[in-house]
XYZ file of C-alpha atoms in Angstrom:
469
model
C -6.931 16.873 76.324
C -5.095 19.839 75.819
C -4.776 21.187 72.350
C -1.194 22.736 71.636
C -2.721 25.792 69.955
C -4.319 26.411 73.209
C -1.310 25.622 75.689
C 0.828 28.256 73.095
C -2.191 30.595 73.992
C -2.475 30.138 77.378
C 1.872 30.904 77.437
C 1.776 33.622 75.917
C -0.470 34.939 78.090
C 1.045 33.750 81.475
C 4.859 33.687 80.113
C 6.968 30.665 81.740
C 3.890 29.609 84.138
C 4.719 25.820 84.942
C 1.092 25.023 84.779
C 0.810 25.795 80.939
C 4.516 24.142 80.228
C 3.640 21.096 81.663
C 0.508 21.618 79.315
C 2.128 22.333 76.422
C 4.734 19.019 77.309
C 1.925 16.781 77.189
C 1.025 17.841 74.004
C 4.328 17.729 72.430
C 4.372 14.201 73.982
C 1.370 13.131 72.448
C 2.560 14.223 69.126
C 5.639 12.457 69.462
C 8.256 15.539 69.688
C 10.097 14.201 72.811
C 12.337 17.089 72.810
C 10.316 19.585 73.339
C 8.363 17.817 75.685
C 11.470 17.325 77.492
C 12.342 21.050 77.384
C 9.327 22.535 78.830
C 8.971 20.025 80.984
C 12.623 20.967 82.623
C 11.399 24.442 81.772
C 8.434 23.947 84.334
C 10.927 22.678 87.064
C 13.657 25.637 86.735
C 12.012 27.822 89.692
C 10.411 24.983 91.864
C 12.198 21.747 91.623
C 9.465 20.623 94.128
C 6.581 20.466 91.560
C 5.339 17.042 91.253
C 3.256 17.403 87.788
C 6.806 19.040 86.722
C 8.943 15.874 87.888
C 5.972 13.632 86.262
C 6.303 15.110 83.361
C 9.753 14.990 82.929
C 9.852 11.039 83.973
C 7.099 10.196 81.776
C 8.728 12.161 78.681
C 12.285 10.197 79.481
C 10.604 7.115 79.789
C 8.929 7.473 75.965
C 12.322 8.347 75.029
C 13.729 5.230 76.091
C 16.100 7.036 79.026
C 14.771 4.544 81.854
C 17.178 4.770 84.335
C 16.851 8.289 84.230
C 13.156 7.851 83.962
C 13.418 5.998 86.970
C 15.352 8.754 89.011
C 12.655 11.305 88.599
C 9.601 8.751 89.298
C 11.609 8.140 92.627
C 11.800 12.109 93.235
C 8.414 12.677 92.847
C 7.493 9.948 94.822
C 9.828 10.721 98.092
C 7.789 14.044 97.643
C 4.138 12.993 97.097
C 3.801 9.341 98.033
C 0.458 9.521 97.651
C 0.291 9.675 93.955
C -0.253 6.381 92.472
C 1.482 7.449 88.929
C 5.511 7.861 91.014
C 4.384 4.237 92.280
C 3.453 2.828 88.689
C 6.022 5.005 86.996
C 9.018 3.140 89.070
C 7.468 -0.374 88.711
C 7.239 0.264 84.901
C 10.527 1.853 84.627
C 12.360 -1.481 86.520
C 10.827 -3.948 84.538
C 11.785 -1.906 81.126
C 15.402 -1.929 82.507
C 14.750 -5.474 82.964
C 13.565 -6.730 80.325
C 16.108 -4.647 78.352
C 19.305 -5.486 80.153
C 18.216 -9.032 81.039
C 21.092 -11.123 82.653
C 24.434 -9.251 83.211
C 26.766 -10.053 80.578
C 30.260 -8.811 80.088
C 29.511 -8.892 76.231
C 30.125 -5.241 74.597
C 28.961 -5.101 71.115
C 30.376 -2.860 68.919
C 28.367 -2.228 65.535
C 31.010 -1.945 62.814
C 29.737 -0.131 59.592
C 31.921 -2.713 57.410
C 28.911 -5.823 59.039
C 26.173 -3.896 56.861
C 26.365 -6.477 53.977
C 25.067 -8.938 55.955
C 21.891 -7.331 56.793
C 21.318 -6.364 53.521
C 21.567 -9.863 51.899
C 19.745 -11.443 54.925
C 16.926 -8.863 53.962
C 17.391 -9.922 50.181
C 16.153 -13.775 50.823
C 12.821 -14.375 50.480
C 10.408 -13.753 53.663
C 9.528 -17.415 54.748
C 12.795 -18.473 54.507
C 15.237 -18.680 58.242
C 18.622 -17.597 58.386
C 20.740 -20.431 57.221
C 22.907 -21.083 60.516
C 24.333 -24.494 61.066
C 24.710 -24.931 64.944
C 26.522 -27.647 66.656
C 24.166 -29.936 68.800
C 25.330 -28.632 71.739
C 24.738 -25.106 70.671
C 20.892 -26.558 68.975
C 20.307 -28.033 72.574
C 21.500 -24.325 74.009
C 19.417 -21.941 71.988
C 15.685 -22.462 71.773
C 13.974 -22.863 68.547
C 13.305 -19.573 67.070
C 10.259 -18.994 65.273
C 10.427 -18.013 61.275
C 10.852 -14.330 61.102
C 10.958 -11.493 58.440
C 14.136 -10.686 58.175
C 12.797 -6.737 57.410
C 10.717 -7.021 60.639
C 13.795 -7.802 62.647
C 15.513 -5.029 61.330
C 12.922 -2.749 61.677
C 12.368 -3.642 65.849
C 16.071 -4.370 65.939
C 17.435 -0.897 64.302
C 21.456 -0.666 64.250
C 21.735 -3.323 66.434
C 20.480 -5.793 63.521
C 23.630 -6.000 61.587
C 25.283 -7.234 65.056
C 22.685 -10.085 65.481
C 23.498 -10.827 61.781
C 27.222 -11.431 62.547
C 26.718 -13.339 65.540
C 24.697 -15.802 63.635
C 27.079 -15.894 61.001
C 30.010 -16.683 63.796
C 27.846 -19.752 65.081
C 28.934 -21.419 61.150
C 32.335 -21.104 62.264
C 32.156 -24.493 64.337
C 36.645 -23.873 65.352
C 35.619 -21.132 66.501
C 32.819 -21.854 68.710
C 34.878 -24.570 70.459
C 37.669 -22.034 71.236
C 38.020 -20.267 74.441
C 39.006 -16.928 75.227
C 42.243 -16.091 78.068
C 39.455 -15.943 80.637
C 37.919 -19.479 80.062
C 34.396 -18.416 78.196
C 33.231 -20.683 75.799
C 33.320 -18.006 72.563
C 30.148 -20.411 71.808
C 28.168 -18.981 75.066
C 29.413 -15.555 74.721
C 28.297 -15.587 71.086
C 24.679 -17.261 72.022
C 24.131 -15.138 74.739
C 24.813 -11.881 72.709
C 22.384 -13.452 70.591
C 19.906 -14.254 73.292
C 20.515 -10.220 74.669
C 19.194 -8.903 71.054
C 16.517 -11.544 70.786
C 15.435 -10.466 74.170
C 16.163 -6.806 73.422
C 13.684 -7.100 69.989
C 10.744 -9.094 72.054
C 10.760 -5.900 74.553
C 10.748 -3.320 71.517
C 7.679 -5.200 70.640
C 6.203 -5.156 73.120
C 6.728 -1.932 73.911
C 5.854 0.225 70.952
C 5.539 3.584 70.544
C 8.787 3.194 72.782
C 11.628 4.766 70.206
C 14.995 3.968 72.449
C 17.273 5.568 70.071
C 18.327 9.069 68.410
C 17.856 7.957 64.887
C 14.356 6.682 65.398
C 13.107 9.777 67.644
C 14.601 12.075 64.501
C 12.724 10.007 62.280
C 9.413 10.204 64.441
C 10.004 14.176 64.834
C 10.107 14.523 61.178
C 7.517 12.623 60.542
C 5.819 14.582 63.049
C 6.818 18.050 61.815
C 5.930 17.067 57.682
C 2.120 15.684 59.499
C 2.183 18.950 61.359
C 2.684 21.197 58.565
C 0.213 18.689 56.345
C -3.441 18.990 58.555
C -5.706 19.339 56.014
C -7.691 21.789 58.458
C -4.016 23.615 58.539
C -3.334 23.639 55.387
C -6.740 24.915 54.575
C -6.721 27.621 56.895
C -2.957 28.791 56.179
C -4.172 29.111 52.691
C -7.563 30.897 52.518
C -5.843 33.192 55.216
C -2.544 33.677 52.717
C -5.481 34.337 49.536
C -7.166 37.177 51.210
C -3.604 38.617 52.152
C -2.827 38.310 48.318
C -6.481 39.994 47.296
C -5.721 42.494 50.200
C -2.374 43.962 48.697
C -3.556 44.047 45.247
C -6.745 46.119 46.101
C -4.440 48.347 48.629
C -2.433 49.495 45.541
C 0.861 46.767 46.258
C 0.647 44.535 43.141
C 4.681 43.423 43.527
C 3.874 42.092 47.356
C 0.902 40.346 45.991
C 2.428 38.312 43.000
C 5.344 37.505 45.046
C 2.803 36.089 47.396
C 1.041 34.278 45.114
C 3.941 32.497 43.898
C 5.073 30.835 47.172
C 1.806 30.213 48.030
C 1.718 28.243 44.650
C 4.699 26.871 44.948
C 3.834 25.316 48.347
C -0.001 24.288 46.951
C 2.464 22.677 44.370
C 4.044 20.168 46.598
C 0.649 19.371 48.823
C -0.810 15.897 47.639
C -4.557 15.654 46.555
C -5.490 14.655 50.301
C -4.261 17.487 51.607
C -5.379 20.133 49.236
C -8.481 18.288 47.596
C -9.580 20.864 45.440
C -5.772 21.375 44.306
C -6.299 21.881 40.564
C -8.877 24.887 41.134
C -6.529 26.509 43.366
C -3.629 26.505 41.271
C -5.636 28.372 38.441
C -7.117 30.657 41.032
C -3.172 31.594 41.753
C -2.587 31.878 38.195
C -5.234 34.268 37.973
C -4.329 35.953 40.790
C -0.822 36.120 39.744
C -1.994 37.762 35.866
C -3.654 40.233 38.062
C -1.020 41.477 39.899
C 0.767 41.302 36.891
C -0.832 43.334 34.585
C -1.369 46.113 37.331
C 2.851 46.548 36.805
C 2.620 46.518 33.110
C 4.037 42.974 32.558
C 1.245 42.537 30.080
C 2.469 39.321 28.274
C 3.843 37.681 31.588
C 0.161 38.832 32.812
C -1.572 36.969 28.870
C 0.525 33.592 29.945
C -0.894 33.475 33.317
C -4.213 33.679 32.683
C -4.003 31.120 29.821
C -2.549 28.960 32.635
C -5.344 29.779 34.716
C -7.465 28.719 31.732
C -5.767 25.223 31.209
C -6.498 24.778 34.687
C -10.108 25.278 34.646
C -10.647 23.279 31.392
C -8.603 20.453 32.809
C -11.231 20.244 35.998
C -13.852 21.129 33.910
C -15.084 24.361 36.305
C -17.169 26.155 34.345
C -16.638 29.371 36.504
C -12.920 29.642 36.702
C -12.972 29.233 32.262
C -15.547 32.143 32.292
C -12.834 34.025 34.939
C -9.990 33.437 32.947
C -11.743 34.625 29.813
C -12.993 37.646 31.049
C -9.396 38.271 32.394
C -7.843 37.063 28.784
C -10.203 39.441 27.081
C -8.628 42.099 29.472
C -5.059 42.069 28.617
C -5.944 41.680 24.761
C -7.884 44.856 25.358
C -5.004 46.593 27.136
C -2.035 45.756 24.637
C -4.679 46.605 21.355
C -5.410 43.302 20.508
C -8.790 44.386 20.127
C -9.930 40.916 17.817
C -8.359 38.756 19.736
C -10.617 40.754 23.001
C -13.433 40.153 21.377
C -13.013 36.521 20.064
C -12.104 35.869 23.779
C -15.358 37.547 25.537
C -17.721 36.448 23.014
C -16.661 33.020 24.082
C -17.735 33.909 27.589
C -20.994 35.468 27.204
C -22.955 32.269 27.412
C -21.378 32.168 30.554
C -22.467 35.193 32.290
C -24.832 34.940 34.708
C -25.744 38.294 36.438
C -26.866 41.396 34.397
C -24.606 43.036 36.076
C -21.632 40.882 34.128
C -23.766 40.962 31.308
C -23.608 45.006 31.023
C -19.785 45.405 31.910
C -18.713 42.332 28.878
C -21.026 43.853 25.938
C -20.080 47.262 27.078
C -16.114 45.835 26.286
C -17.164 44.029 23.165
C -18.802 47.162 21.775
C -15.659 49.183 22.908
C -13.585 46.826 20.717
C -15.493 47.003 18.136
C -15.682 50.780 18.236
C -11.892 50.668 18.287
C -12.014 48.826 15.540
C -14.137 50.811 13.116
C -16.783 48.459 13.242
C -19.939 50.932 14.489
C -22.966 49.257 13.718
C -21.557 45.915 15.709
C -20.220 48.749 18.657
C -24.227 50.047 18.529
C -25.744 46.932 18.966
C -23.232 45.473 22.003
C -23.874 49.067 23.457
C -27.803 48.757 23.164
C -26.838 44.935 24.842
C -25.388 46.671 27.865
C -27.738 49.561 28.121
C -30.430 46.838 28.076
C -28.893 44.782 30.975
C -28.141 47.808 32.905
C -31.385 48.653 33.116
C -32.189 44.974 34.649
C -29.825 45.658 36.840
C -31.023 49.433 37.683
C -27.699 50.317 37.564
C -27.224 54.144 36.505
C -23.353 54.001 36.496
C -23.300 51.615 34.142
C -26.603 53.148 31.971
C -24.546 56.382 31.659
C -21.550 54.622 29.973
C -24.176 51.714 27.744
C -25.535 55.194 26.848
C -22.078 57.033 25.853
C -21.218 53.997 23.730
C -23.979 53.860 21.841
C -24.191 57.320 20.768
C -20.094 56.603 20.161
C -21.091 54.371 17.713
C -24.142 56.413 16.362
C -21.705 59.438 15.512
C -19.476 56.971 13.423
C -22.547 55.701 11.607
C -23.382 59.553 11.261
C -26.866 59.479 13.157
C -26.276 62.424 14.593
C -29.703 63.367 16.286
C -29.996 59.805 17.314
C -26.088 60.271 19.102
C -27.318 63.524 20.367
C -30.756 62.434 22.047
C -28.181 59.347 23.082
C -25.750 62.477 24.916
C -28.837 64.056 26.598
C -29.407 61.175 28.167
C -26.658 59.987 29.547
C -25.962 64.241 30.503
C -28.832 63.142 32.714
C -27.412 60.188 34.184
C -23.933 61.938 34.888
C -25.807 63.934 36.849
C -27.821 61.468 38.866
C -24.604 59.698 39.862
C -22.714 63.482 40.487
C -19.492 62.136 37.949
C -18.482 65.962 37.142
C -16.086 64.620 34.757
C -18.439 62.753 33.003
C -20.589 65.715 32.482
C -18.196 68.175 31.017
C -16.890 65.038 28.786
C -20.524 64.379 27.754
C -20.898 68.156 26.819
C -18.188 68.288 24.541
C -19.153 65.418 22.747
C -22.526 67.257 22.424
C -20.845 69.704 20.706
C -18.791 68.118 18.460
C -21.609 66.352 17.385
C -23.901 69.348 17.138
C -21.398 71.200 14.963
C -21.337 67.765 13.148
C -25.208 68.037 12.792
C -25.091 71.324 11.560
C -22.540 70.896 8.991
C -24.434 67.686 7.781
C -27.845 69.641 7.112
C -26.177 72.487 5.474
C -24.382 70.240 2.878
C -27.505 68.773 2.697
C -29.791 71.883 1.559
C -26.801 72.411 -0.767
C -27.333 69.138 -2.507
């Protein structure tokens, strides 16, 4: 068949071509959304009321609905025009006989379904399953009505709809045993009017049996669209493609500079990952840390550092709750971050040393010592700043990264000047001079420069209080 992605396709290409509508109203059929079938169905016959698949269409999607005398009428048009086509021919035999079977005998009985009868559905649906309705008939009226089987009294309902509380009443009437031998002004028995209202809806339920998916009524073709329309929106292959399409989006405007887009993103996309069930979005849990994350990222890029800390720890729960060992080492790394940011430089490092048995690449393994030593140098504590710089100098140079050499290298001479080693910190400068210049970072250079000099005049003033002593 058609797929309705591809009949939307195919229209917006060739705008209101009958061909595609009649497409696009099978589709709609198939998925139960009569009204729109019905529209572009219609839709398909506005400029050619000639157009057999057109008039098909349109019978077939009034017949599903229910409509079968107007069913019928357009079955008939399409056949005067194209007798030929078997499906007119079938179309009107199937459309008589559901007329048929519906209307059975003519009866001058008019039912009217009174909202004050509704009690008696509800306690006939209270009794127990296996038990009948408890209606007394006269013997005339047992030798009238044929012997029903047992039904479900929530079965009924269902097949019978709004019409159930009628054939509720009527039973109840046939207690009344005055009543049934009265007569109305016209001579009826009230007994044979009663039993063959009765025998109507009996008749009436037996044909919606039958003939399911058949949904004759408004309230049951609302409740089939919406059913429709929540299945729709719920395709796991939807669902998954709506949202790895909305996460690059959200990835997209944070790295494009738009942090405020991005969060506000994130958050409906959580909120709707929120209210998905575990079949639709299987790996649920992960994803609503991954938001989280994503969330604390956009964040802390507009300064909402503790809003950006809570986040992340949410992120966190998340991971440890699923037990994923890469989203805790993610939402470490970007704890560790925000600690770093607002000077919480302990609670940094507490918070990345937890994740170095987690990093995997030397790559990761250079850029988290290369913050722990920065923490530490913040901190006043040099000699642990000098060895988490010789750490990341060490794992840049697995990686062959120079970038990251030149700012291992920095560190550690950092450190070295603190722990006043100042030809050690100054051989450390040269080098990473050297590497400034490999990777052309101008800035870099003239920075690395004046901490040569600082540190030479620091060297100097150290041997001269030295030949002093």
């Amino acid at each position: 068949g058609v797929s309705l992605s591809a009949a939307f396709q195919a229209l917006q290409l060739r705008a209101g071509d009958k061909h595609c509508l009649v497409a696009r109203s099978k589709c709609y059929l198939k998925l139960g959304d009569t009204e729109n079938s019905l529209k572009d169905a219609e839709a398909s016959l506005q400029n050619d009321k000639t157009f057999s698949k057109g008039l098909y269409q349109k019978a077939e999607t009034l017949y599903i609905m229910g409509d079968f005398e107007f069913a019928l009428v357009f079955y008939h048009r399409g056949y005067r025009l194209r007798p030929e086509l078997q499906q007119f021919r079938l179309g009107i035999e199937k459309s008589q006989e559901a007329i048929i079977n519906c209307i059975g005998s003519p009866s001058s009985v008019k039912l009217e379904n009174k909202g004050d009868l509704c009690f008696i559905s509800r306690q006939a649906e209270s009794k127990k399953a296996n038990q009948k309705l408890q209606i007394k008939p006269t013997k005339d009226q047992k030798r009238t009505r044929k012997q029903e089987p047992v039904r479900n009294p929530k079965t009924e309902r269902e097949l019978l709809g709004e019409l159930y509380a009628d054939k509720a009443y009527l039973e109840k009437l046939l207690e009344d045993e005055d009543l049934m031998e009265s007569s109305t002004k016209q001579g009826t028995k009230v007994a044979d009017l009663v039993l063959s209202g009765i025998s109507y809806l009996d008749a009436r339920r037996e044909f919606w049996q039958q003939q399911k998916p058949i949904y004759a009524r408004e309230r049951e073709r609302k409740l089939r669209q919406q059913r429709w329309i929540q299945n729709k929106t719920r395709k796991p292959a939807e669902v998954g493609r709506y949202i790895v399409k909305s996460m690059e989006d959200i990835q997209l405007l944070l790295a494009g500079d738009c942090p405020e887009e991005s969060c506000r993103k994130a958050e409906r996309l959580l909120k709707t990952v929120q209210g998905c069930s575990e079949d639709e979005v299987p790996n649920k849990s992960e994803l609503i840390g991954n938001l989280h994350s994503c969330i604390g990222n956009a964040q802390l890029e507009m300064g909402r550092t503790e809003a950006a800390l809570q986040s992340h720890k949410m992120d966190l729960e998340f991971a440890r709750q699923s037990d994923l060992p890469d989203a805790v080492s993610r939402a470490l790394d970007n704890i560790g971050r925000v600690y770093a940011r607002i000077g919480k430089f302990q609670q940094a490092i507490d918070t990345w040393e937890e994740k170095i048995p987690m990093a995997k690449s030397s790559l990761e393994k250079t850029w988290l010592f290369h913050e722990i030593g920065r923490c530490y140098l913040e901190l006043d504590k040099a000699e642990a700043a000098q060895n988490y710089g010789q750490k990341s100098l060490q794992a840049s140079d697995e990686e062959g990264d120079v970038k990251w050499q030149l700012h291992a290298t920095v560190l550690v001479a950092q450190a070295q000047v603190k722990l006043k080693d100042y030809w050690s910190a100054i051989m450390n400068f040269e080098k990473a001079l050297e590497k400034a210049k490999l990777v052309h970072d101008e800035a870099a250079q003239r920075a690395v420069i004046a901490a040569l000099d600082d540190v030479s005049k620091s060297f100097i003033e150290e041997l001269d209080k030295r030949r002093e002593e």
